[in-house]
Short mmCIF file of C-alpha atoms in Angstrom, two decimals:
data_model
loop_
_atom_site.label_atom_id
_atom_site.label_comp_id
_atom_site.label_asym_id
_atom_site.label_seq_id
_atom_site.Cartn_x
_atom_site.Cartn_y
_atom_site.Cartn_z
CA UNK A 3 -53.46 -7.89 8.90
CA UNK A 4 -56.59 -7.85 6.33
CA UNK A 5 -56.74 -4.31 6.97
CA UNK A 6 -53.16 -3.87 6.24
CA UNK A 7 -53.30 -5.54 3.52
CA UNK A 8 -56.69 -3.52 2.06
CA UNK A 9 -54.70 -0.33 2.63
CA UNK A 10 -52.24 -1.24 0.13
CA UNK A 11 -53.96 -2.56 -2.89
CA UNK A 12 -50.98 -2.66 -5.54
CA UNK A 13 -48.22 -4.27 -3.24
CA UNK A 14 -47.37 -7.73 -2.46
CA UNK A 15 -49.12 -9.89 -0.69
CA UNK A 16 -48.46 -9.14 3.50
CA UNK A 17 -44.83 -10.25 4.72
CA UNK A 18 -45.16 -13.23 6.60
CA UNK A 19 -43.94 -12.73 10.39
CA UNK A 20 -40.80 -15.13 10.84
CA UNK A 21 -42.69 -16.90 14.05
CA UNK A 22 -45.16 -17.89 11.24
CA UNK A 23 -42.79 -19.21 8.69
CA UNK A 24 -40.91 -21.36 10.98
CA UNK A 25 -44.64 -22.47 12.39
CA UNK A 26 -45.30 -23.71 8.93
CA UNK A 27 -41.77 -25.01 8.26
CA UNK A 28 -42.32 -27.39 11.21
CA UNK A 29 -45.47 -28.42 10.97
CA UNK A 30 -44.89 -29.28 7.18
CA UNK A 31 -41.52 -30.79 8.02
CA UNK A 32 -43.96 -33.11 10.33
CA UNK A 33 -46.43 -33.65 7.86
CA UNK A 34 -43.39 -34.70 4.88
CA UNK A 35 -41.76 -37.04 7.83
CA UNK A 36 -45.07 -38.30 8.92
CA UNK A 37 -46.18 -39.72 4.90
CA UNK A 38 -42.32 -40.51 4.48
CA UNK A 39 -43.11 -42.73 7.58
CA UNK A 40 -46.39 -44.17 6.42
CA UNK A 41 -44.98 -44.54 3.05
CA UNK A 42 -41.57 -46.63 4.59
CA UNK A 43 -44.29 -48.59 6.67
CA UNK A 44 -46.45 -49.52 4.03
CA UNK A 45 -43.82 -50.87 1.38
CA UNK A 46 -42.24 -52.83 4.10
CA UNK A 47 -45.17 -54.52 5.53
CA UNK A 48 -46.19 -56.02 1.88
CA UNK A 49 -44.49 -58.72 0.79
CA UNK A 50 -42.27 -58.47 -2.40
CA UNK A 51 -41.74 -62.52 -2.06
CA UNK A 52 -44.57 -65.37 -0.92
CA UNK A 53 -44.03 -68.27 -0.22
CA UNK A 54 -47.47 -69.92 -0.61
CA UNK A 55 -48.78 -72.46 -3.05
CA UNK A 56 -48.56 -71.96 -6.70
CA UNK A 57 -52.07 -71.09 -8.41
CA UNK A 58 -51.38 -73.32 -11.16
CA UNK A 59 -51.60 -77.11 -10.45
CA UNK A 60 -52.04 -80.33 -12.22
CA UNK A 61 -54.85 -82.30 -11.29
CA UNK A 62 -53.69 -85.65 -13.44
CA UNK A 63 -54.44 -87.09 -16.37
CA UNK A 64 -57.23 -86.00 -18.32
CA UNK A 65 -57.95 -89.75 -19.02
CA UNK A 66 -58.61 -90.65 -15.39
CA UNK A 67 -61.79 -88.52 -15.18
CA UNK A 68 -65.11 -90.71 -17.00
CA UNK A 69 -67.94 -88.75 -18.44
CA UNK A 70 -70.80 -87.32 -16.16
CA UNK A 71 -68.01 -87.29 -12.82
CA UNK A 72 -67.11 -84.65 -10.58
CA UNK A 73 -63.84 -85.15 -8.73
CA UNK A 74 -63.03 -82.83 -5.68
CA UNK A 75 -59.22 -82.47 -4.66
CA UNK A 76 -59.17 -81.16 -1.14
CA UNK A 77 -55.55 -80.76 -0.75
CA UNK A 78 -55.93 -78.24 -4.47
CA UNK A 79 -59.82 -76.83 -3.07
CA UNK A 80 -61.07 -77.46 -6.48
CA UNK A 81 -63.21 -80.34 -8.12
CA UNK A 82 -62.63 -81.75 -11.98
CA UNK A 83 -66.31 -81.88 -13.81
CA UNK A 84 -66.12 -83.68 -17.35
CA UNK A 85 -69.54 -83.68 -18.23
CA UNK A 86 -70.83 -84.27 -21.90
CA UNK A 87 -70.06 -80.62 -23.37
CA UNK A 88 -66.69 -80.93 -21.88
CA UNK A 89 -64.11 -80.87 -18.91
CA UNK A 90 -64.13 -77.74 -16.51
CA UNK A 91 -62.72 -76.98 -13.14
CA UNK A 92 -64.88 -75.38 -9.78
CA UNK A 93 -63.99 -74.49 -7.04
CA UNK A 94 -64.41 -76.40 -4.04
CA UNK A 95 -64.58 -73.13 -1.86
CA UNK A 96 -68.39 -71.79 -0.60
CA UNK A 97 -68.97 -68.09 -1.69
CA UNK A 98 -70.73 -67.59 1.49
CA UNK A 99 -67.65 -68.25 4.22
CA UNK A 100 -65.44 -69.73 2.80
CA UNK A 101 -65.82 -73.44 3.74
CA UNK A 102 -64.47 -76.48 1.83
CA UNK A 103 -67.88 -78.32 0.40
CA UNK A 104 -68.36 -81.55 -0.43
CA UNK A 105 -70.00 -83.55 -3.84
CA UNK A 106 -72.90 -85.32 -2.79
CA UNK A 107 -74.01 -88.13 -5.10
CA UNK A 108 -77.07 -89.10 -3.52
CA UNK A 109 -78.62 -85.67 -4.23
CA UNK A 110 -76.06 -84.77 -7.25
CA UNK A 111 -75.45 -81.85 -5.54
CA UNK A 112 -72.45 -79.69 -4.01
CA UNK A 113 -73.02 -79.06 0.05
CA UNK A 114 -71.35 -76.44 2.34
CA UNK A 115 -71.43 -78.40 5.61
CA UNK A 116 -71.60 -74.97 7.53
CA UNK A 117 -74.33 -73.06 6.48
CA UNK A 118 -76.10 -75.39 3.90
CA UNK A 119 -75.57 -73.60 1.01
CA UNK A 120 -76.24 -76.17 -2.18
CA UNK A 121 -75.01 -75.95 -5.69
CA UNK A 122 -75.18 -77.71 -8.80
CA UNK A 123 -72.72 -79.31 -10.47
CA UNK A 124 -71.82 -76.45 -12.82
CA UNK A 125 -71.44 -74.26 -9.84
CA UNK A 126 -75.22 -72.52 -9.71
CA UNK A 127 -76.57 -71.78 -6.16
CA UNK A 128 -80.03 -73.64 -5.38
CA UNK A 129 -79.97 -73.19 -1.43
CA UNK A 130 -78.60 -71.93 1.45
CA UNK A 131 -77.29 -68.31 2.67
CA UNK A 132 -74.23 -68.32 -0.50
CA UNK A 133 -74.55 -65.08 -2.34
CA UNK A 134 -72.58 -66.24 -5.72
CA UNK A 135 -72.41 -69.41 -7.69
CA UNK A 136 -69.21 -71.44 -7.56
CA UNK A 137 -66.60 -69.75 -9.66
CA UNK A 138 -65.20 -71.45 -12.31
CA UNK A 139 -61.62 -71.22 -13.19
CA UNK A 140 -59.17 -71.41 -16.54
CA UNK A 141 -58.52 -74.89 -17.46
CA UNK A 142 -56.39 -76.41 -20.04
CA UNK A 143 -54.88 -79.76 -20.69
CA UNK A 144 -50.64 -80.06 -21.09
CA UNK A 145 -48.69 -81.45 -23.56
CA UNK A 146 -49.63 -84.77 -21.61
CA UNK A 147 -52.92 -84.30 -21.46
CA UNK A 148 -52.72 -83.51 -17.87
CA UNK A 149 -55.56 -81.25 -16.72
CA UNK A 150 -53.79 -77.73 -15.48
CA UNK A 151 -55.99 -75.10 -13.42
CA UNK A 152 -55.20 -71.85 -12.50
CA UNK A 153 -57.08 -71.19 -9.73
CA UNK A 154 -55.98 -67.30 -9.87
CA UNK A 155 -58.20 -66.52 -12.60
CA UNK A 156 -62.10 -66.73 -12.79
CA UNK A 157 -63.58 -67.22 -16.24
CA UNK A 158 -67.43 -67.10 -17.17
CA UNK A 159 -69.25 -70.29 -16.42
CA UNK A 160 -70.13 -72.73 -18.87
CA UNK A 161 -66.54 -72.50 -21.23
CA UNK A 162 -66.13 -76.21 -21.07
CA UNK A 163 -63.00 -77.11 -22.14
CA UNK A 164 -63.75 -79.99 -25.31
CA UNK A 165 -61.33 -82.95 -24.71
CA UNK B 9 -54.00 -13.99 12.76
CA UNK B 10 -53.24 -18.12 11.78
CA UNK B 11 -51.03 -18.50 15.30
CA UNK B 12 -54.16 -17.02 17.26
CA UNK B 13 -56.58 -19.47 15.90
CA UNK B 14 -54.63 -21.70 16.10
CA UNK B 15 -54.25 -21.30 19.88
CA UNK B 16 -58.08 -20.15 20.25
CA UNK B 17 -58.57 -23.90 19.26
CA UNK B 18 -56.32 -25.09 21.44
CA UNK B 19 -58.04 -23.05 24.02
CA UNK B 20 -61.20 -24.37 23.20
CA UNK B 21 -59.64 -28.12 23.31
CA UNK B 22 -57.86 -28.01 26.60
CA UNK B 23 -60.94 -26.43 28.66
CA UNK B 24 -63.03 -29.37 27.40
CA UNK B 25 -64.08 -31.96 29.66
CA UNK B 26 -62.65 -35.16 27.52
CA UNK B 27 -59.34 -32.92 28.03
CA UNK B 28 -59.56 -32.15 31.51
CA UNK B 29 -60.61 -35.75 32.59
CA UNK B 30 -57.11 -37.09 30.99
CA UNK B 31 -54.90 -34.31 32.03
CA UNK B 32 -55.85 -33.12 35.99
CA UNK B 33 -52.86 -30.97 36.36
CA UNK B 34 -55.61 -27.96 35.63
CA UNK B 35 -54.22 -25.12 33.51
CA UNK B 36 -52.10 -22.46 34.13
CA UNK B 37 -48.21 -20.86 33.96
CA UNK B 38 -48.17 -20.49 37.93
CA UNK B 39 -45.03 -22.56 39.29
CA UNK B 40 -47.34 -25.03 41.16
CA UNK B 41 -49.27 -25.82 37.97
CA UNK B 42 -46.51 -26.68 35.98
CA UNK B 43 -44.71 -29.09 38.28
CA UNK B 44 -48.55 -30.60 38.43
CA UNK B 45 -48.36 -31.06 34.99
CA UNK B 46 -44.97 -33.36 35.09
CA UNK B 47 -46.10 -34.99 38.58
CA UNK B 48 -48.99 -36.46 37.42
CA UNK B 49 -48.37 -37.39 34.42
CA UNK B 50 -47.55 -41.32 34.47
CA UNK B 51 -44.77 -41.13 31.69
CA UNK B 52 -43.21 -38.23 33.09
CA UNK B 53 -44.03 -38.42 36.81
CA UNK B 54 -40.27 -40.12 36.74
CA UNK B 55 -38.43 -37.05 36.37
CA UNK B 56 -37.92 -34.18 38.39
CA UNK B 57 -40.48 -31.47 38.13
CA UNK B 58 -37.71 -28.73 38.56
CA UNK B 59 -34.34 -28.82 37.00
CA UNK B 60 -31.67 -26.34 36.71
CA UNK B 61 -30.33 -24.85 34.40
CA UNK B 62 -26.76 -25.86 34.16
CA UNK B 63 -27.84 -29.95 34.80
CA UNK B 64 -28.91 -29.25 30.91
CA UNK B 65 -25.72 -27.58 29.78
CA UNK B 66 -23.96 -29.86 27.30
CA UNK B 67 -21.27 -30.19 29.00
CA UNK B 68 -23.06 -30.77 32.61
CA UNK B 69 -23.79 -34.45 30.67
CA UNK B 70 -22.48 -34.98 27.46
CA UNK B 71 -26.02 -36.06 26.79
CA UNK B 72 -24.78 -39.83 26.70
CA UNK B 73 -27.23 -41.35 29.08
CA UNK B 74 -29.70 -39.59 26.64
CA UNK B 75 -28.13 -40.65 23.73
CA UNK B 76 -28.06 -44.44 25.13
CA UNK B 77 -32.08 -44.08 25.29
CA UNK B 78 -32.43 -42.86 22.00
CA UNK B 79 -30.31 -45.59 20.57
CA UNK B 80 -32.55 -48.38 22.85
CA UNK B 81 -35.75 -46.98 21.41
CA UNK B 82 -34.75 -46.79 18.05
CA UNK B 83 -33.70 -50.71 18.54
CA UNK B 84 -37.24 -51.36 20.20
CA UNK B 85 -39.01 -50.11 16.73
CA UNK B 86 -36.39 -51.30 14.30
CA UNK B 87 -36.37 -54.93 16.66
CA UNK B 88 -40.35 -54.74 16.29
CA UNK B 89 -40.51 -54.37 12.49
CA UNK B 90 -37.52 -57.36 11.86
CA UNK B 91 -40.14 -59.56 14.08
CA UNK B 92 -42.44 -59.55 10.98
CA UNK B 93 -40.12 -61.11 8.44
CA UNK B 94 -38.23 -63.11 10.86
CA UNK B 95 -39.23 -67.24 12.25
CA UNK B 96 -36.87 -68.36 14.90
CA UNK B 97 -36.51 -71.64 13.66
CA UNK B 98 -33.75 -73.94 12.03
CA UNK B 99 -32.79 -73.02 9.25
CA UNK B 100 -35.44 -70.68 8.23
CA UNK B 101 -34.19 -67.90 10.54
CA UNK B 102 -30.94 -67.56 7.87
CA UNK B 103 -33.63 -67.61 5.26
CA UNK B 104 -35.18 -65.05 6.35
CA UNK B 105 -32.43 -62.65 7.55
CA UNK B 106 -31.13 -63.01 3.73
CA UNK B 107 -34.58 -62.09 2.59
CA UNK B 108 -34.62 -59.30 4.91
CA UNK B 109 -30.97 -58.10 3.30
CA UNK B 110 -32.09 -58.79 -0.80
CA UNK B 111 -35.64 -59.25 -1.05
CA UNK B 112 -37.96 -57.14 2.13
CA UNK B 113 -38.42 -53.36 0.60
CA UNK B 114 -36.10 -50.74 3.54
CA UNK B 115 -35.19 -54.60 4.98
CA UNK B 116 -31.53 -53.91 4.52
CA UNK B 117 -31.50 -50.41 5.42
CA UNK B 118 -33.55 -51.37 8.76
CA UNK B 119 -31.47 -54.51 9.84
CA UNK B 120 -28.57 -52.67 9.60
CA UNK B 121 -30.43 -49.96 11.40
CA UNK B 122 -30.67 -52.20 14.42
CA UNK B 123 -27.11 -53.39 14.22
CA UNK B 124 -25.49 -50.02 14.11
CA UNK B 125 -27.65 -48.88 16.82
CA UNK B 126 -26.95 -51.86 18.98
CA UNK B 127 -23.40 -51.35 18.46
CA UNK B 128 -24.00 -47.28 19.58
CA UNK B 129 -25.75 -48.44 22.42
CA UNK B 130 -22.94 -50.25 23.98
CA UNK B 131 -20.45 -47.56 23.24
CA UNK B 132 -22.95 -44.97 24.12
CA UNK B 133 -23.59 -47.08 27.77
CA UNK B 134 -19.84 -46.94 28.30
CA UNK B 135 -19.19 -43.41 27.65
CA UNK B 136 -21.85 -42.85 29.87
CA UNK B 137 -20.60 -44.92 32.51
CA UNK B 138 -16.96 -43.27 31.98
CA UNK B 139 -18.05 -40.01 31.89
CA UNK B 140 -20.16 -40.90 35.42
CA UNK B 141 -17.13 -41.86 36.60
CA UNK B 142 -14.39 -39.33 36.10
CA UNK B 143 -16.38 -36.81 37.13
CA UNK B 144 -17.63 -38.21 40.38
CA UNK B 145 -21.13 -38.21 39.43
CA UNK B 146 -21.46 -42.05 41.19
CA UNK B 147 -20.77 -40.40 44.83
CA UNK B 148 -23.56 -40.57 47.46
CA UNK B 149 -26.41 -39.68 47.39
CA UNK B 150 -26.41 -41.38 44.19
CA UNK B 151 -24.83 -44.73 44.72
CA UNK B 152 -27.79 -46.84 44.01
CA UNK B 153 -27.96 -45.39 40.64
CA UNK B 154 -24.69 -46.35 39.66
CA UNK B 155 -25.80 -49.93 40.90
CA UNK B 156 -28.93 -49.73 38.71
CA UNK B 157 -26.54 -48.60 35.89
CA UNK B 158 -24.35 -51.66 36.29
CA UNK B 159 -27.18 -53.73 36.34
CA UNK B 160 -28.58 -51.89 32.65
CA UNK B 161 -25.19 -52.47 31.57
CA UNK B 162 -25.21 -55.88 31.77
CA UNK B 163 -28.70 -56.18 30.47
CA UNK B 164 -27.17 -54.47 27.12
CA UNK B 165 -24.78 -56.71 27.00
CA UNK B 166 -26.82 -59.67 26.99
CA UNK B 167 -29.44 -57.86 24.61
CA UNK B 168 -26.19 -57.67 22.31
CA UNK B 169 -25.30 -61.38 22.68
CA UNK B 170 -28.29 -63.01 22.68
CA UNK B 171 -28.75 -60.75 18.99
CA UNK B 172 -25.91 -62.33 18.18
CA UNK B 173 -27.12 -65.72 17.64
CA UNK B 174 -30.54 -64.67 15.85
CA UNK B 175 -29.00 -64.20 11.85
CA UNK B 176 -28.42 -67.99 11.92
CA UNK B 177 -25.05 -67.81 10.13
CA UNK B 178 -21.64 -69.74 11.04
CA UNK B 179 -20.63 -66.47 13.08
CA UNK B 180 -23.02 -66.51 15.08
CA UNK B 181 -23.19 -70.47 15.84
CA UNK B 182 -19.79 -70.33 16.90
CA UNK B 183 -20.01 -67.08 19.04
CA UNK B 184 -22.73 -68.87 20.77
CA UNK B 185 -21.48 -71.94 21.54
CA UNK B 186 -17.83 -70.38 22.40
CA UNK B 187 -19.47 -68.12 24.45
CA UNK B 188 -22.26 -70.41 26.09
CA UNK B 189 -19.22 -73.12 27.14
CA UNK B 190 -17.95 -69.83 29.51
CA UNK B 191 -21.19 -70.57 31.97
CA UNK B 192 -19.93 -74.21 32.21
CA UNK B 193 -17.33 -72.54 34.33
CA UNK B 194 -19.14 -71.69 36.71
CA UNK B 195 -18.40 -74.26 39.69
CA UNK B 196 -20.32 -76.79 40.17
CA UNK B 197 -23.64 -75.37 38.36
CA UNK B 198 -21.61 -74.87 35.61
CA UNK B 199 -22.74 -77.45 33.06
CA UNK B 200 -26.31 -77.42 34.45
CA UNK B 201 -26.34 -73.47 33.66
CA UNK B 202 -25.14 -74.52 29.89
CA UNK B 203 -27.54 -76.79 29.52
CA UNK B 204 -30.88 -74.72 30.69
CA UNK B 205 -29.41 -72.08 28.33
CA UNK B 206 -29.09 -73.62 25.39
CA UNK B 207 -31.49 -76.13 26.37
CA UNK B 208 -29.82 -78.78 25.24
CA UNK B 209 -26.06 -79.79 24.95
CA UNK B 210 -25.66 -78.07 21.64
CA UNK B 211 -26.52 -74.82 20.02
CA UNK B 212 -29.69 -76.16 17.71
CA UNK B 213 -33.35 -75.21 17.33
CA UNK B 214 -33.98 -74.78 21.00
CA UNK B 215 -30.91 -72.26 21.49
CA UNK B 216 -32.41 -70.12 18.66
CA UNK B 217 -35.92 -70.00 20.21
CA UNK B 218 -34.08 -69.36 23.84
CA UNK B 219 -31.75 -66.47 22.36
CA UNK B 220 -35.24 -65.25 20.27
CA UNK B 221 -37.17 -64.95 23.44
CA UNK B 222 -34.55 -63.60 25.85
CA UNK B 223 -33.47 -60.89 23.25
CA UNK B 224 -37.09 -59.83 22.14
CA UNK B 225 -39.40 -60.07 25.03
CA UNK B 226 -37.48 -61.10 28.92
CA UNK B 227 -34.32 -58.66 28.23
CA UNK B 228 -35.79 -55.75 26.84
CA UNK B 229 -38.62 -56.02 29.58
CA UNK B 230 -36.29 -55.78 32.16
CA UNK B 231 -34.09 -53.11 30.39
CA UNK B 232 -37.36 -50.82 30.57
CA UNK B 233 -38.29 -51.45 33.91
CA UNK B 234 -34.24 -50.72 35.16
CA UNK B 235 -34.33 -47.90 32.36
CA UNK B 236 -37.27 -46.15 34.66
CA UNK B 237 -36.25 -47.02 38.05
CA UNK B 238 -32.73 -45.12 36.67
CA UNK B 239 -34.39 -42.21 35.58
CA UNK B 240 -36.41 -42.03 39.54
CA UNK B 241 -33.34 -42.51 41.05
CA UNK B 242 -32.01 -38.91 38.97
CA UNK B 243 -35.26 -37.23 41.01
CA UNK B 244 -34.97 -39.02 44.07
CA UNK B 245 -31.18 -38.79 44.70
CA UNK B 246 -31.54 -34.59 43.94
CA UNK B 247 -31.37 -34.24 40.25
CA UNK B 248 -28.45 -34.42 37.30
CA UNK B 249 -24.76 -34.06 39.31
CA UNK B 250 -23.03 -30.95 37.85
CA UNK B 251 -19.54 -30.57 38.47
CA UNK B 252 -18.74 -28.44 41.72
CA UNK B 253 -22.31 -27.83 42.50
CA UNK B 254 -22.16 -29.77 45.25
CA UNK B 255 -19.37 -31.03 47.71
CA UNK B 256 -17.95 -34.41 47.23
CA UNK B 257 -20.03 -36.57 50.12
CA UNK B 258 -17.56 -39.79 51.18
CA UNK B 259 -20.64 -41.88 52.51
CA UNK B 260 -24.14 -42.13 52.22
CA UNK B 261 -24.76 -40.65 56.00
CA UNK B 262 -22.11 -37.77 55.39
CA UNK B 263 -24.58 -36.83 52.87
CA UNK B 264 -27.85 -37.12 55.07
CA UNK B 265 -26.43 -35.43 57.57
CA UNK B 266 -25.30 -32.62 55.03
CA UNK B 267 -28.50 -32.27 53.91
CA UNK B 268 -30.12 -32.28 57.30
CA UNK B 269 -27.95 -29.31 58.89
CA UNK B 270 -27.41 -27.88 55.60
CA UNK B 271 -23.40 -27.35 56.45
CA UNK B 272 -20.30 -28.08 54.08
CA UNK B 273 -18.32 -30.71 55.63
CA UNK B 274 -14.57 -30.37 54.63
CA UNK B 275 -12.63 -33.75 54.56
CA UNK B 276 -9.38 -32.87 55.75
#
């Protein structure tokens, strides 16, 4: 076929044999069907509607939290710090595994009870296998003066939030 | 040039070793390698290695036993994919049927997918079993088959019914429980029968997980293994029935013995 088509320098390119052409109609056809499928399969399997927890929740009144605390809310994986500078929220959720810690007064530190990992009360990472500090996430107080976190979205540490 | 390398790869493939360890047939056009190729192949081992040429005419079959397949798998993958959006339990099964109608992107088009099919497969099932029929095709040597048909039938059935109840709506409770009161009249066992079904005495949470796992995992189990031991029976019992290829055999040793001396035997 090269040959043929070296012979004849100024015509069109080689006529395609009709064998070939419906070769490459099916196989395309497959191909077109195949990322139709993958396509169908994909947009069904995700979600358009979830029914999980909101990421915004109130954590009370702003009032009920005294200066130099840390509060943690299991059932909302998050704990209220009001510390001199300011109110902020953490959350209660190790960066190493994802394990629910615990504020330990005695040491005035944050534990992970499975791996060890130990932070401070502004989130920083002192011990223990956790690669990141705590995140902190965007607080704000309500029209009531109810403390409202939105434990979607991360924001830099130390933006206390001046009550 | 594209076609040869193609099939120079191909080459190359099926003379490997990974190749020939999965596929023992061994290669080759000769009439003993192909029918190799089908006998011992697990998935197609079931049918017969030879078939002629009329048994695939159109009009030797209609295709409708075929067509009833097609319709069951397409209800095994569309059933499989309405499993992930669907909870059998009260009354979040409604919930999620309506999500699967507004909300679930293709959920519409595949729900009604399965219901369309569903409803092909019992037409298609009947056709099939009519077309068996009037043409004879039940007559021994094949009169198991059309036992193990009757038995598929009534597995489709049920498939159907037990669907029935799964959208959760006020058609389907009242289908059920009209429908479930027929088994207490049964004698005797008849109330006992009504209550294992539903278990319980009305149709409520434990009906819906019943219905759920008769329709999604004990019925369509037992519609495949009937579904193969059907298809056998087509290789065992000599392959497709074409019209007038064959004498009409009264009885199962009429056609033994007709295969045995190889004669015609006329009824008068």
């Amino acid at each position: 076929m090269e040959q043929d088509r070296k012979q004849k320098p100024g015509e069109l390119q080689q006529e395609i044999s009709r064998r070939a052409f419906f070769t490459k109609l099916g196989i395309g056809s497959l191909g077109l069907a195949t990322a139709g499928t993958l396509s169908f399969a994909y947009q069904y399997m995700s979600p358009n509607v979830l029914y999980e927890p909101s990421p915004i929740v109130n954590a009370g009144n702003v009032e009920e939290y005294t200066t130099d605390s840390v509060t943690l809310h299991p059932a909302l994986a998050i704990y209220i710090v009001r510390l001199q500078e300011g109110i902020f929220s953490l959350s209660a959720i190790c960066t190493h595994l994802g394990c629910m810690t615990a504020w330990k007064p005695e040491l005035n530190l944050i534990a992970c009870p499975c791996h060890g990992s130990r932070f401070t009360d502004e989130g920083v990472k002192v011990a223990g296998p956790a690669p990141r500090p705590l995140p902190w996430f965007r607080t704000w107080l309500s029209d009531d003066r109810d403390v409202m976190v939105d434990r979607s979205t991360v924001i830099p540490p130390l933006e206390f939030l001046r009550v | 040039m594209q076609l040869q390398k193609q099939a120079s790869r191909l080459d190359k493939l099926m003379a490997s070793r990974l190749w020939k360890s999965i596929f023992r047939s061994g290669r080759g056009a000769s009439t003993l390698h192909r029918s190799m190729a089908i006998q011992q192949n697990v998935f197609l081992h079931i049918l017969p290695t030879k078939v002629r040429r009329r048994m695939l005419n159109f009009d030797a079959t209609w295709y409708l036993g075929t067509l009833t397949l097609g319709t069951f798998l397409l209800l095994v993958i569309t059933g499989i994919l309405l499993m992930f959006y669907y909870h059998p339990s009260v009354p979040q099964a409604y919930a999620d049927m309506k999500d699967l109608r507004y909300v679930v992107s293709s959920g519409l088009f595949l729900r009604n997918l399965h219901r369309w099919s569903a409803h092909a497969m019992v037409l298609l099932a009947f056709a099939h079993m009519f077309r068996v029929f009037y043409r004879g095709a039940y007559r021994p040597p094949r009169e198991f088959n059309w036992v193990v048909g009757v038995i598929l039938l009534l597995v489709t059935l049920l498939l159907s019914y037990t669907g029935y109840l799964l959208p959760w709506d006020q058609l389907a409770f009242w289908a059920i429980t009209v429908g479930s009161n027929i088994s207490s009249a049964v004698p005797v066992v008849g109330h006992k029968i009504h209550f294992l079904l539903l278990g319980g005495n009305l149709v409520n949470a434990n009906a819906l997980l019943r219905f759920y796992v008769l329709h999604t995992v004990i019925l369509p189990l037992a519609a495949v293994l009937f579904i193969a031991v059907h298809f056998w029976r087509i290789r065992k019992d000599g392959g497709l029935y074409v019209q007038q290829s064959e004498p009409a055999r009264e009885t199962a040793e009429e056609a033994r013995a007709d295969e045995n001396t190889q004669q015609v035997v006329v009824k008068q």
